[in-house]
PDB file of C-alpha atoms in Angstrom:
ATOM      1  CA  UNK O  21     -13.822  -7.805  23.675  1.00  0.00           C
ATOM      2  CA  UNK O  22     -11.859  -4.996  21.965  1.00  0.00           C
ATOM      3  CA  UNK O  23     -10.695  -1.891  23.758  1.00  0.00           C
ATOM      4  CA  UNK O  24      -9.722  -0.153  20.514  1.00  0.00           C
ATOM      5  CA  UNK O  25     -12.226   1.713  18.383  1.00  0.00           C
ATOM      6  CA  UNK O  26     -11.831   4.000  15.387  1.00  0.00           C
ATOM      7  CA  UNK O  27     -13.559   7.363  15.264  1.00  0.00           C
ATOM      8  CA  UNK O  28     -15.544   8.434  12.185  1.00  0.00           C
ATOM      9  CA  UNK O  29     -12.778  10.972  11.427  1.00  0.00           C
ATOM     10  CA  UNK O  30     -10.128   8.230  11.511  1.00  0.00           C
ATOM     11  CA  UNK O  31     -12.226   6.016   9.221  1.00  0.00           C
ATOM     12  CA  UNK O  32     -12.626   8.886   6.752  1.00  0.00           C
ATOM     13  CA  UNK O  33      -8.860   9.490   6.661  1.00  0.00           C
ATOM     14  CA  UNK O  34      -8.165   5.759   6.233  1.00  0.00           C
ATOM     15  CA  UNK O  35     -10.556   5.592   3.272  1.00  0.00           C
ATOM     16  CA  UNK O  36      -8.881   8.629   1.661  1.00  0.00           C
ATOM     17  CA  UNK O  37      -5.485   6.917   1.826  1.00  0.00           C
ATOM     18  CA  UNK O  38      -6.835   3.603   0.523  1.00  0.00           C
ATOM     19  CA  UNK O  39      -8.606   5.350  -2.377  1.00  0.00           C
ATOM     20  CA  UNK O  40      -5.240   6.833  -3.398  1.00  0.00           C
ATOM     21  CA  UNK O  41      -3.936   3.280  -3.769  1.00  0.00           C
ATOM     22  CA  UNK O  42      -1.636   3.432  -0.737  1.00  0.00           C
ATOM     23  CA  UNK O  43      -1.464   1.050   2.182  1.00  0.00           C
ATOM     24  CA  UNK O  44      -2.091   1.738   5.838  1.00  0.00           C
ATOM     25  CA  UNK O  45      -0.912   0.070   8.993  1.00  0.00           C
ATOM     26  CA  UNK O  46      -2.935   0.136  12.211  1.00  0.00           C
ATOM     27  CA  UNK O  47      -0.852  -0.067  15.379  1.00  0.00           C
ATOM     28  CA  UNK O  48      -2.558  -0.457  18.750  1.00  0.00           C
ATOM     29  CA  UNK O  49      -1.032   1.875  21.363  1.00  0.00           C
ATOM     30  CA  UNK O  50      -1.916   2.759  24.922  1.00  0.00           C
ATOM     31  CA  UNK O  51      -3.361   6.070  23.651  1.00  0.00           C
ATOM     32  CA  UNK O  52      -5.542   4.419  20.984  1.00  0.00           C
ATOM     33  CA  UNK O  53      -4.775   3.332  17.443  1.00  0.00           C
ATOM     34  CA  UNK O  54      -1.898   4.813  15.472  1.00  0.00           C
ATOM     35  CA  UNK O  55      -2.518   5.003  11.707  1.00  0.00           C
ATOM     36  CA  UNK O  56       0.559   4.822   9.467  1.00  0.00           C
ATOM     37  CA  UNK O  57       0.448   5.485   5.707  1.00  0.00           C
ATOM     38  CA  UNK O  58       2.792   3.346   3.653  1.00  0.00           C
ATOM     39  CA  UNK O  59       3.711   4.290   0.105  1.00  0.00           C
ATOM     40  CA  UNK O  60       5.563   2.051  -2.301  1.00  0.00           C
ATOM     41  CA  UNK O  61       7.258   3.003  -5.519  1.00  0.00           C
ATOM     42  CA  UNK O  62       8.614   0.593  -8.089  1.00  0.00           C
ATOM     43  CA  UNK O  63      12.306   0.963  -8.850  1.00  0.00           C
ATOM     44  CA  UNK O  64      13.253  -0.072 -12.365  1.00  0.00           C
TER      45      UNK O  64
END
């Protein structure tokens, strides 16, 4: 069904980023899954 899987280390890093209140983006690549951290800052 799915050829992409996340390792326990990747899951731990994803949870760290999410607990900081930031967003992540998961991009499927031929080498696996690329994890991108997205930060947003309000401009007043």
